[in-house]
Amino acid sequence: MCALKRIVSGGQTGVDRGALDAALALGFPCGGWCPAGRKAEDGAIPPRYPVAELGSADYAARTRRNVLDSDGTLIIHFGELIGGTLNTLRLCESLGKPFLLIDGDAINAKEAGARAAAFANEKAIRVLNVAGPRESGHPGACRYAEEVVSGILESVV
């Protein structure tokens, strides 16, 4: 049986919001940490996303807090890992936190959801952090992440 109880992300456009959208649509508990001012590439993160503000506007501080406060991280990427997505991987490695890499260019969302659900079950993850690129860096990232996380949660709810 899956131990998953909560999805967290930083609320940025793209993968972060896709993960939160999936949880919200299914009534699954979600949240996470975001930079001060609810800072995102498109302005303030909309209030519908239940993320809490840190005292810092630094994206790296947000990423670190979400990795620390979760039991494991699903890192969605599309080809090469860069920027904040690469930083998330490095944080997971340095902190000894479980993670799963999913390359959206190589695997469809349905299969990715199944792999991520298996990862969450195998590692007994209660709080799953979901991270990946912004929508501006990879158009379609939000939708892909929403489909992946929906696939994970449909086995739970």
Coordinates of C-alpha atoms in Angstrom, one line a residue:
M1 CA 0.0 0.0 0.0
C2 CA 1.2 3.5 -0.9
A3 CA 2.3 5.7 2.1
L4 CA 2.1 8.9 0.0
K5 CA 0.3 11.6 1.9
R6 CA 1.4 14.9 0.3
I7 CA 2.8 16.5 -2.8
V8 CA 5.1 19.5 -2.5
S9 CA 6.7 21.8 -5.0
G10 CA 7.9 25.4 -5.2
G11 CA 5.0 26.8 -7.2
Q12 CA 7.1 27.9 -10.2
T13 CA 5.6 27.7 -13.7
G14 CA 6.1 24.4 -15.5
V15 CA 6.6 21.2 -13.6
D16 CA 6.0 22.7 -10.1
R17 CA 2.5 24.0 -11.0
G18 CA 1.7 20.9 -13.0
A19 CA 2.3 18.8 -9.9
L20 CA 0.2 21.0 -7.7
D21 CA -2.6 21.2 -10.3
A22 CA -2.8 17.4 -10.3
A23 CA -3.0 17.2 -6.5
L24 CA -5.6 20.0 -6.3
A25 CA -7.8 18.4 -9.1
L26 CA -7.9 15.2 -7.1
G27 CA -8.3 16.8 -3.7
F28 CA -5.0 15.4 -2.5
P29 CA -3.0 17.4 0.1
C30 CA -0.3 19.6 -1.4
G31 CA 1.9 22.6 -0.6
G32 CA 5.6 23.4 -0.4
W33 CA 7.8 26.4 0.0
C34 CA 8.2 29.3 -2.4
P35 CA 10.4 32.4 -2.4
A36 CA 9.4 35.5 -0.5
G37 CA 6.7 37.5 -2.4
R38 CA 5.5 34.3 -4.0
K39 CA 8.1 35.0 -6.7
A40 CA 7.8 33.2 -10.0
E41 CA 8.8 33.9 -13.6
D42 CA 5.3 35.1 -14.4
G43 CA 5.0 37.3 -11.3
A44 CA 3.4 36.3 -8.0
I45 CA 2.3 32.7 -7.7
P46 CA -1.5 32.6 -7.8
P47 CA -3.2 32.2 -4.4
R48 CA -4.9 28.9 -5.5
Y49 CA -1.5 27.3 -5.0
P50 CA -1.0 26.5 -1.3
V51 CA 2.7 27.2 -1.0
A52 CA 4.2 29.0 2.0
E53 CA 6.7 31.9 1.6
L54 CA 10.2 31.7 2.8
G55 CA 11.9 34.8 4.2
S56 CA 14.2 34.8 1.2
A57 CA 13.4 35.5 -2.4
D58 CA 16.2 33.1 -3.5
Y59 CA 15.0 30.2 -5.6
A60 CA 17.9 28.0 -4.4
A61 CA 16.7 28.4 -0.8
R62 CA 13.2 27.3 -1.8
T63 CA 14.5 24.3 -3.6
R64 CA 16.6 23.3 -0.6
R65 CA 13.7 23.6 1.8
N66 CA 11.4 21.5 -0.3
V67 CA 14.1 18.8 -0.7
L68 CA 14.8 18.8 3.1
D69 CA 11.1 18.7 4.0
S70 CA 10.2 15.8 1.7
D71 CA 11.0 12.1 1.9
G72 CA 12.0 11.9 -1.8
T73 CA 12.0 13.9 -5.0
L74 CA 10.7 13.2 -8.4
I75 CA 12.8 15.2 -10.8
I76 CA 11.2 15.6 -14.2
H77 CA 13.5 16.9 -17.0
F78 CA 13.6 17.0 -20.8
G79 CA 16.9 16.0 -22.1
E80 CA 19.9 17.6 -20.3
L81 CA 19.5 18.6 -16.7
I82 CA 20.2 22.4 -16.3
G83 CA 19.7 25.3 -13.9
G84 CA 17.4 24.7 -10.9
T85 CA 16.6 21.1 -12.1
L86 CA 20.3 20.2 -11.9
N87 CA 20.6 22.0 -8.6
T88 CA 17.7 19.8 -7.2
L89 CA 19.6 16.7 -8.3
R90 CA 22.8 17.9 -6.6
L91 CA 20.9 18.7 -3.4
C92 CA 19.3 15.3 -3.3
E93 CA 22.7 13.6 -3.8
S94 CA 24.5 15.8 -1.2
L95 CA 21.7 15.4 1.4
G96 CA 21.3 11.6 0.8
K97 CA 17.7 12.0 -0.2
P98 CA 16.0 9.5 -2.5
F99 CA 15.2 10.8 -6.0
L100 CA 13.9 9.5 -9.3
L101 CA 14.9 11.1 -12.6
I102 CA 12.2 11.1 -15.4
D103 CA 13.2 12.3 -18.8
G104 CA 10.0 13.5 -20.4
D105 CA 11.7 13.4 -23.8
A106 CA 12.3 9.7 -23.5
I107 CA 9.2 8.4 -21.6
N108 CA 5.4 9.1 -21.9
A109 CA 3.5 10.5 -19.0
K110 CA 1.6 7.3 -18.3
E111 CA 4.7 5.2 -18.0
A112 CA 6.4 8.0 -16.0
G113 CA 3.5 8.0 -13.5
A114 CA 3.8 4.3 -13.1
R115 CA 7.5 4.4 -12.5
A116 CA 7.1 7.3 -10.0
A117 CA 4.4 5.5 -8.1
A118 CA 6.7 2.4 -7.9
F119 CA 9.5 4.7 -6.6
A120 CA 7.2 6.2 -4.0
N121 CA 6.1 2.8 -2.8
E122 CA 9.5 1.3 -2.8
K123 CA 11.0 4.1 -0.7
A124 CA 7.9 4.5 1.5
I125 CA 7.6 8.1 0.6
R126 CA 5.0 10.1 2.5
V127 CA 5.9 13.5 1.2
L128 CA 7.0 13.7 -2.4
N129 CA 8.7 16.8 -3.8
V130 CA 8.2 17.3 -7.5
A131 CA 10.7 19.4 -9.4
G132 CA 11.7 20.3 -12.9
P133 CA 12.0 23.1 -15.5
R134 CA 9.9 26.2 -15.8
E135 CA 7.4 26.5 -18.6
S136 CA 9.4 29.1 -20.4
G137 CA 12.4 26.7 -20.6
H138 CA 10.2 23.8 -21.8
P139 CA 6.7 24.6 -23.1
G140 CA 4.4 21.7 -22.1
A141 CA 6.3 20.9 -18.9
C142 CA 3.2 21.8 -16.8
R143 CA 0.9 19.5 -18.7
Y144 CA 3.4 16.7 -18.7
A145 CA 4.0 16.9 -14.9
E146 CA 0.2 17.2 -14.3
E147 CA -0.3 13.9 -16.2
V148 CA 2.6 12.2 -14.4
V149 CA 1.4 13.2 -10.9
S150 CA -2.2 12.4 -11.7
G151 CA -1.0 8.9 -12.6
I152 CA 0.8 8.6 -9.2
L153 CA -2.2 9.9 -7.3
E154 CA -4.9 7.8 -9.0
S155 CA -3.4 4.8 -7.4
V156 CA -3.6 6.5 -4.0
V157 CA -7.0 8.3 -3.9

